Amino acid sequence: MELHSDGATVNERLGRQQVGFMDRFHFISGYCMNKAVQGRLDLLITVFAGLSAVAVIGAAVAMAPARKRAVAWCALAVGGAFAALLGFGSPEFHAAVSLGALACIGLSLRGRRRAVSRT
């Protein structure tokens, strides 16, 4: 960061103050108007919606004493219904239901492999 003799930075001298990781001109009324930043934040929200579904199903299965596959599928059904109430058709809904279904399928296949290996 380059400073002038009066202590002001180059960006302040030119009137371009940074707010976080964007220019102050893209920050209007407390909201980011930069399309690239908005796209990245939307992607981040979508990814974490899917990961939260996996975490909820994983926690339900970890706490279940028996019938873990049934618990996983019930957690997916209840979570999917709740996600549909919050935002049916949104990218976050699709990410949560898709990753939750993949987690349930993975748990189901893992349980079958264990059953086959025990015999």
Short mmCIF file of C-alpha atoms in Angstrom, two decimals:
data_model
loop_
_atom_site.label_atom_id
_atom_site.label_comp_id
_atom_site.label_asym_id
_atom_site.label_seq_id
_atom_site.Cartn_x
_atom_site.Cartn_y
_atom_site.Cartn_z
CA MET A 1 0.00 0.00 0.00
CA GLU A 2 1.57 3.22 -1.14
CA LEU A 3 1.17 6.28 1.09
CA HIS A 4 1.56 9.94 0.19
CA SER A 5 3.29 12.47 2.42
CA ASP A 6 -0.01 13.38 4.15
CA GLY A 7 -0.72 9.71 4.99
CA ALA A 8 -3.47 9.18 2.39
CA THR A 9 -3.35 6.04 0.27
CA VAL A 10 -3.30 6.13 -3.51
CA ASN A 11 -6.89 4.89 -3.64
CA GLU A 12 -8.04 7.61 -1.25
CA ARG A 13 -6.20 10.22 -3.33
CA LEU A 14 -7.98 9.04 -6.44
CA GLY A 15 -11.33 8.84 -4.64
CA ARG A 16 -11.54 5.03 -4.84
CA GLN A 17 -11.90 3.68 -1.35
CA GLN A 18 -12.15 -0.06 -0.96
CA VAL A 19 -15.10 -1.60 0.91
CA GLY A 20 -14.03 -5.15 1.59
CA PHE A 21 -13.02 -6.55 -1.78
CA MET A 22 -14.77 -4.06 -4.09
CA ASP A 23 -14.71 -0.36 -4.90
CA ARG A 24 -17.04 1.92 -2.97
CA PHE A 25 -18.79 2.76 -6.25
CA HIS A 26 -20.22 -0.78 -6.37
CA PHE A 27 -21.43 -0.57 -2.77
CA ILE A 28 -24.76 1.30 -2.82
CA SER A 29 -27.02 1.62 0.24
CA GLY A 30 -25.20 -1.19 1.99
CA TYR A 31 -25.66 -3.63 -0.90
CA CYS A 32 -23.10 -4.87 -3.40
CA MET A 33 -24.06 -3.98 -6.98
CA ASN A 34 -21.10 -5.70 -8.65
CA LYS A 35 -22.50 -8.55 -10.80
CA ALA A 36 -19.35 -10.68 -10.52
CA VAL A 37 -19.37 -10.50 -6.72
CA GLN A 38 -23.12 -11.21 -6.61
CA GLY A 39 -22.64 -14.30 -8.78
CA ARG A 40 -19.88 -15.62 -6.53
CA LEU A 41 -21.96 -15.05 -3.42
CA ASP A 42 -24.97 -16.81 -4.98
CA LEU A 43 -22.76 -19.77 -5.87
CA LEU A 44 -21.40 -19.87 -2.33
CA ILE A 45 -24.93 -19.85 -0.88
CA THR A 46 -25.99 -22.67 -3.22
CA VAL A 47 -22.96 -24.82 -2.35
CA PHE A 48 -23.53 -24.39 1.37
CA ALA A 49 -27.25 -25.18 1.02
CA GLY A 50 -26.26 -28.55 -0.46
CA LEU A 51 -23.59 -29.15 2.17
CA SER A 52 -26.02 -28.33 4.97
CA ALA A 53 -28.40 -30.99 3.65
CA VAL A 54 -25.58 -33.53 3.72
CA ALA A 55 -24.68 -32.46 7.27
CA VAL A 56 -28.28 -32.78 8.50
CA ILE A 57 -28.64 -36.25 7.00
CA GLY A 58 -25.24 -37.29 8.35
CA ALA A 59 -26.14 -36.07 11.85
CA ALA A 60 -29.49 -37.88 11.77
CA VAL A 61 -27.83 -41.11 10.68
CA ALA A 62 -25.08 -40.76 13.29
CA MET A 63 -27.66 -40.34 16.07
CA ALA A 64 -29.93 -43.18 14.92
CA PRO A 65 -29.41 -46.38 16.93
CA ALA A 66 -30.89 -48.61 14.21
CA ARG A 67 -32.45 -48.49 10.75
CA LYS A 68 -30.00 -45.85 9.60
CA ARG A 69 -31.06 -46.06 5.95
CA ALA A 70 -34.69 -45.42 6.83
CA VAL A 71 -33.66 -42.49 9.03
CA ALA A 72 -31.59 -41.02 6.18
CA TRP A 73 -34.45 -41.22 3.69
CA CYS A 74 -36.91 -39.77 6.23
CA ALA A 75 -34.51 -36.90 6.94
CA LEU A 76 -34.28 -36.26 3.20
CA ALA A 77 -38.08 -36.28 2.84
CA VAL A 78 -38.65 -33.90 5.75
CA GLY A 79 -35.76 -31.65 4.71
CA GLY A 80 -36.95 -31.62 1.10
CA ALA A 81 -40.47 -30.66 2.17
CA PHE A 82 -39.11 -27.86 4.34
CA ALA A 83 -36.83 -26.67 1.53
CA ALA A 84 -39.78 -26.69 -0.86
CA LEU A 85 -41.69 -24.42 1.51
CA LEU A 86 -38.77 -22.01 1.64
CA GLY A 87 -37.93 -21.83 -2.04
CA PHE A 88 -39.23 -24.43 -4.46
CA GLY A 89 -37.43 -24.30 -7.79
CA SER A 90 -34.55 -22.15 -6.57
CA PRO A 91 -30.94 -23.28 -7.12
CA GLU A 92 -30.56 -23.71 -3.37
CA PHE A 93 -33.54 -26.09 -3.29
CA HIS A 94 -32.12 -28.16 -6.12
CA ALA A 95 -28.65 -28.26 -4.53
CA ALA A 96 -30.02 -29.34 -1.15
CA VAL A 97 -32.29 -32.06 -2.52
CA SER A 98 -29.70 -33.33 -5.01
CA LEU A 99 -26.81 -33.56 -2.56
CA GLY A 100 -29.13 -34.95 0.12
CA ALA A 101 -30.30 -37.67 -2.26
CA LEU A 102 -26.70 -38.48 -3.18
CA ALA A 103 -25.85 -38.75 0.52
CA CYS A 104 -28.79 -41.12 1.08
CA ILE A 105 -27.85 -43.24 -1.92
CA GLY A 106 -24.24 -43.37 -0.71
CA LEU A 107 -25.34 -44.44 2.77
CA SER A 108 -27.67 -47.06 1.31
CA LEU A 109 -24.94 -48.52 -0.89
CA ARG A 110 -22.46 -48.48 1.98
CA GLY A 111 -24.90 -50.40 4.16
CA ARG A 112 -25.45 -53.01 1.44
CA ARG A 113 -21.72 -53.52 0.95
CA ARG A 114 -21.31 -54.15 4.67
CA ALA A 115 -24.17 -56.66 4.65
CA VAL A 116 -22.64 -58.52 1.71
CA SER A 117 -19.17 -58.58 3.25
CA ARG A 118 -20.47 -60.06 6.54
CA THR A 119 -21.95 -63.11 4.84
#
